[in-house]
């Protein structure tokens, strides 16, 4: 019998909306990838490494030069100290890091807590390892983490908590206060925390990104996941990493050796260069994204969308109930067909399918595409 977790999965919402968008020549603010590649110097270093070689298996835990750069990055930005020898593991993207962490840190029947709305790989991967998923459901308006919802899900039976901040799709960057509440609740249990921080540098308005691992007592409990794809707008490269205490990273390493074993060495060399010399790129990208967010938020507000706070990531959510009686899914399909703009219905990120009156916009696109999309929406909603 095939694994029911995967056999039972429907076509992803991203695929569904993208196929429909292509059929109707719609502008795509659904899929979350940038439409401009990251730093040329970084790509040139990788290209040179690819030509010069070697192109054989690098060390399974990652090239030393990249592990050192990842450790240096954690120290520089957060004051977190990790030994590049055995507290840093290079993975094939954040995706592999998530899968490996779940496989290694949770098992059959273990409770794994995750935040809803939930990034799409979390639940299937947790269920595939046999874990029982419990959720901390964020509620509009504001999508805030509260002690009440955390306590309802996290308890003595919790084996692992999977937290994502900055959060896709809610666009939240959980505050120090929210993180402290989470730490307090977790410290009353034996749970470990898998911290998906792939959007760590894409934080707006000068807000801080607070890794949970920086709070008292949390470093030893947390594995942190990073992604060069998000830092350097190189999402096709799939270079990511896990940092954490050696006991936990050692376990994730054991899963990694049979998942991918290694990650392309030339790309690792490029990313190591990037973390050392190209950190102006994410700073400039963040400023550009913040500008896009502001244009999008202002335009949508004018049209009657109830825009939710967006503090980071590529994503902004908005309530559509002032505009329509339809559910989000039908609304998104109609917008593709009739307005020529593709979005993602937020209900796809909730197991229960509710709330179902919110949509997600991806604004990691050139400003002209955001403006064109707004023009189309404006025409659609204002012309009788
Ligand atoms: N976590 C989140 C929250 C993401 O949005 C993504 C990418 N969409 C990933 C992990 C995966 O990162 P990568 O592309 O490095 O595999």
Tab-separated table of N, CA and C in Angstrom, residues 103-171:
chain	number	residue	atom	x	y	z
A	103	UNK	N	12.343	14.071	10.963
A	103	UNK	CA	12.675	12.634	10.993
A	103	UNK	C	13.539	12.284	12.199
A	104	UNK	N	14.489	13.188	12.491
A	104	UNK	CA	15.474	12.866	13.522
A	104	UNK	C	14.958	13.157	14.930
A	105	UNK	N	14.096	14.157	15.060
A	105	UNK	CA	13.742	14.626	16.405
A	105	UNK	C	12.365	14.183	16.867
A	106	UNK	N	11.591	13.572	15.959
A	106	UNK	CA	10.270	13.061	16.359
A	106	UNK	C	10.089	11.678	15.752
A	107	UNK	N	9.266	10.890	16.366
A	107	UNK	CA	9.052	9.528	15.856
A	107	UNK	C	7.593	9.137	15.973
A	108	UNK	N	7.367	7.854	15.764
A	108	UNK	CA	6.027	7.287	15.768
A	108	UNK	C	5.253	7.683	17.031
A	109	UNK	N	4.116	8.320	16.841
A	109	UNK	CA	3.240	8.636	17.980
A	109	UNK	C	3.630	9.880	18.752
A	110	UNK	N	4.765	10.489	18.429
A	110	UNK	CA	5.182	11.697	19.162
A	110	UNK	C	4.331	12.898	18.760
A	111	UNK	N	4.089	13.761	19.729
A	111	UNK	CA	3.339	14.978	19.413
A	111	UNK	C	4.262	16.069	18.883
A	112	UNK	N	3.895	16.589	17.720
A	112	UNK	CA	4.625	17.712	17.128
A	112	UNK	C	3.649	18.874	16.991
A	113	UNK	N	4.028	20.008	17.563
A	113	UNK	CA	3.155	21.187	17.541
A	113	UNK	C	3.646	22.148	16.462
A	114	UNK	N	2.737	22.648	15.655
A	114	UNK	CA	3.107	23.637	14.645
A	114	UNK	C	2.061	24.744	14.581
A	115	UNK	N	2.496	25.877	14.042
A	115	UNK	CA	1.597	27.034	13.974
A	115	UNK	C	0.731	26.938	12.726
A	116	UNK	N	-0.554	27.251	12.876
A	116	UNK	CA	-1.439	27.412	11.728
A	116	UNK	C	-1.759	28.886	11.562
A	117	UNK	N	-1.766	29.467	10.354
A	117	UNK	CA	-1.561	28.814	9.074
A	117	UNK	C	-0.163	28.201	8.955
A	118	UNK	N	-0.082	27.053	8.264
A	118	UNK	CA	1.119	26.227	8.264
A	118	UNK	C	1.751	26.163	6.885
A	119	UNK	N	3.048	26.389	6.809
A	119	UNK	CA	3.813	26.199	5.570
A	119	UNK	C	3.588	24.767	5.089
A	120	UNK	N	3.476	24.601	3.776
A	120	UNK	CA	2.873	23.356	3.273
A	120	UNK	C	3.621	22.057	3.532
A	121	UNK	N	4.951	22.087	3.708
A	121	UNK	CA	5.651	20.800	3.894
A	121	UNK	C	5.560	20.264	5.325
A	122	UNK	N	5.239	21.126	6.285
A	122	UNK	CA	5.373	20.718	7.695
A	122	UNK	C	4.502	19.501	8.063
A	123	UNK	N	3.216	19.632	7.785
A	123	UNK	CA	2.302	18.590	8.264
A	123	UNK	C	2.557	17.244	7.574
A	124	UNK	N	2.644	17.211	6.232
A	124	UNK	CA	2.888	15.900	5.605
A	124	UNK	C	4.187	15.252	6.084
A	125	UNK	N	5.237	16.039	6.272
A	125	UNK	CA	6.507	15.437	6.693
A	125	UNK	C	6.406	14.924	8.131
A	126	UNK	N	5.726	15.669	9.005
A	126	UNK	CA	5.560	15.204	10.389
A	126	UNK	C	4.707	13.939	10.415
A	127	UNK	N	3.637	13.938	9.616
A	127	UNK	CA	2.755	12.764	9.605
A	127	UNK	C	3.462	11.565	8.979
A	128	UNK	N	4.316	11.830	7.999
A	128	UNK	CA	5.034	10.716	7.353
A	128	UNK	C	5.969	10.009	8.327
A	129	UNK	N	6.495	10.729	9.321
A	129	UNK	CA	7.340	10.051	10.313
A	129	UNK	C	6.496	9.443	11.434
A	130	UNK	N	5.186	9.569	11.297
A	130	UNK	CA	4.290	8.936	12.277
A	130	UNK	C	3.918	9.814	13.439
A	131	UNK	N	4.332	11.080	13.391
A	131	UNK	CA	4.036	11.981	14.507
A	131	UNK	C	2.562	12.397	14.484
A	132	UNK	N	2.089	12.807	15.650
A	132	UNK	CA	0.722	13.311	15.772
A	132	UNK	C	0.813	14.838	15.798
A	133	UNK	N	0.156	15.495	14.844
A	133	UNK	CA	0.284	16.953	14.724
A	133	UNK	C	-0.766	17.663	15.566
A	134	UNK	N	-0.289	18.632	16.373
A	134	UNK	CA	-1.214	19.523	17.081
A	134	UNK	C	-0.900	20.939	16.617
A	135	UNK	N	-1.898	21.799	16.591
A	135	UNK	CA	-1.628	23.130	16.042
A	135	UNK	C	-1.939	24.257	17.018
A	136	UNK	N	-1.161	25.321	16.828
A	136	UNK	CA	-1.374	26.591	17.516
A	136	UNK	C	-1.963	27.499	16.454
A	137	UNK	N	-3.253	27.784	16.580
A	137	UNK	CA	-3.920	28.495	15.489
A	137	UNK	C	-3.873	30.006	15.721
A	138	UNK	N	-3.235	30.714	14.778
A	138	UNK	CA	-3.231	32.177	14.845
A	138	UNK	C	-4.585	32.683	14.364
A	139	UNK	N	-5.033	33.775	14.967
A	139	UNK	CA	-6.354	34.290	14.583
A	139	UNK	C	-6.247	35.728	14.086
A	140	UNK	N	-7.080	36.051	13.094
A	140	UNK	CA	-7.155	37.443	12.666
A	140	UNK	C	-8.020	38.231	13.638
A	141	UNK	N	-7.957	39.537	13.722
A	141	UNK	CA	-6.934	40.311	13.030
A	141	UNK	C	-5.621	40.261	13.788
A	142	UNK	N	-4.528	40.260	13.055
A	142	UNK	CA	-3.227	40.413	13.701
A	142	UNK	C	-2.362	39.179	13.735
A	143	UNK	N	-2.968	37.964	13.691
A	143	UNK	CA	-2.192	36.713	13.693
A	143	UNK	C	-1.162	36.679	14.823
A	144	UNK	N	-1.591	36.958	16.054
A	144	UNK	CA	-0.627	37.000	17.173
A	144	UNK	C	-0.563	35.672	17.921
A	145	UNK	N	0.636	35.376	18.454
A	145	UNK	CA	0.825	34.191	19.300
A	145	UNK	C	0.440	34.576	20.720
A	146	UNK	N	-0.478	33.849	21.330
A	146	UNK	CA	-0.840	34.174	22.712
A	146	UNK	C	-0.541	32.980	23.625
A	147	UNK	N	-0.387	33.285	24.890
A	147	UNK	CA	-0.085	32.224	25.862
A	147	UNK	C	-1.217	31.191	25.864
A	148	UNK	N	-2.422	31.682	25.711
A	148	UNK	CA	-3.588	30.798	25.748
A	148	UNK	C	-3.531	29.747	24.631
A	149	UNK	N	-3.283	30.187	23.397
A	149	UNK	CA	-3.259	29.205	22.297
A	149	UNK	C	-2.023	28.318	22.391
A	150	UNK	N	-0.929	28.878	22.888
A	150	UNK	CA	0.280	28.044	23.038
A	150	UNK	C	0.044	26.946	24.068
A	151	UNK	N	-0.558	27.338	25.205
A	151	UNK	CA	-0.794	26.349	26.269
A	151	UNK	C	-1.815	25.289	25.856
A	152	UNK	N	-2.713	25.661	24.960
A	152	UNK	CA	-3.722	24.693	24.516
A	152	UNK	C	-3.078	23.572	23.694
A	153	UNK	N	-1.930	23.856	23.083
A	153	UNK	CA	-1.309	22.845	22.207
A	153	UNK	C	-0.058	22.210	22.808
A	154	UNK	N	0.728	23.004	23.556
A	154	UNK	CA	2.020	22.505	24.067
A	154	UNK	C	1.855	22.039	25.503
A	155	UNK	N	2.311	20.815	25.772
A	155	UNK	CA	2.175	20.279	27.132
A	155	UNK	C	3.188	19.184	27.374
A	156	UNK	N	2.977	18.412	28.446
A	156	UNK	CA	3.961	17.381	28.811
A	156	UNK	C	4.169	16.346	27.703
A	157	UNK	N	3.176	16.163	26.829
A	157	UNK	CA	3.310	15.158	25.768
A	157	UNK	C	4.022	15.666	24.527
A	158	UNK	N	4.375	16.955	24.509
A	158	UNK	CA	4.956	17.525	23.283
A	158	UNK	C	6.397	17.062	23.113
A	159	UNK	N	6.684	16.505	21.949
A	159	UNK	CA	8.066	16.094	21.673
A	159	UNK	C	8.827	17.210	20.940
A	160	UNK	N	8.161	17.851	19.988
A	160	UNK	CA	8.823	18.928	19.229
A	160	UNK	C	7.820	20.013	18.877
A	161	UNK	N	8.331	21.245	18.829
A	161	UNK	CA	7.534	22.382	18.379
A	161	UNK	C	8.229	22.906	17.124
A	162	UNK	N	7.438	23.156	16.085
A	162	UNK	CA	8.005	23.690	14.845
A	162	UNK	C	7.498	25.115	14.706
A	163	UNK	N	8.426	26.070	14.854
A	163	UNK	CA	8.033	27.478	14.827
A	163	UNK	C	8.629	28.133	13.588
A	164	UNK	N	7.888	29.042	13.001
A	164	UNK	CA	8.362	29.730	11.804
A	164	UNK	C	8.224	31.238	12.026
A	165	UNK	N	9.367	31.900	12.153
A	165	UNK	CA	9.369	33.360	12.256
A	165	UNK	C	10.626	33.883	11.579
A	166	UNK	N	10.512	34.880	10.702
A	166	UNK	CA	9.313	35.482	10.125
A	166	UNK	C	8.423	34.426	9.456
A	167	UNK	N	7.104	34.659	9.566
A	167	UNK	CA	6.142	33.599	9.275
A	167	UNK	C	5.514	33.687	7.882
A	168	UNK	N	5.656	32.592	7.157
A	168	UNK	CA	4.947	32.391	5.891
A	168	UNK	C	3.774	31.481	6.183
A	169	UNK	N	2.552	31.834	5.897
A	169	UNK	CA	2.107	32.953	5.066
A	169	UNK	C	1.627	34.202	5.807
A	170	UNK	N	1.694	34.229	7.142
A	170	UNK	CA	1.022	35.346	7.845
A	170	UNK	C	1.780	36.666	7.722
A	171	UNK	N	3.090	36.609	7.370
A	171	UNK	CA	3.864	37.846	7.274
A	171	UNK	C	4.187	38.440	8.637
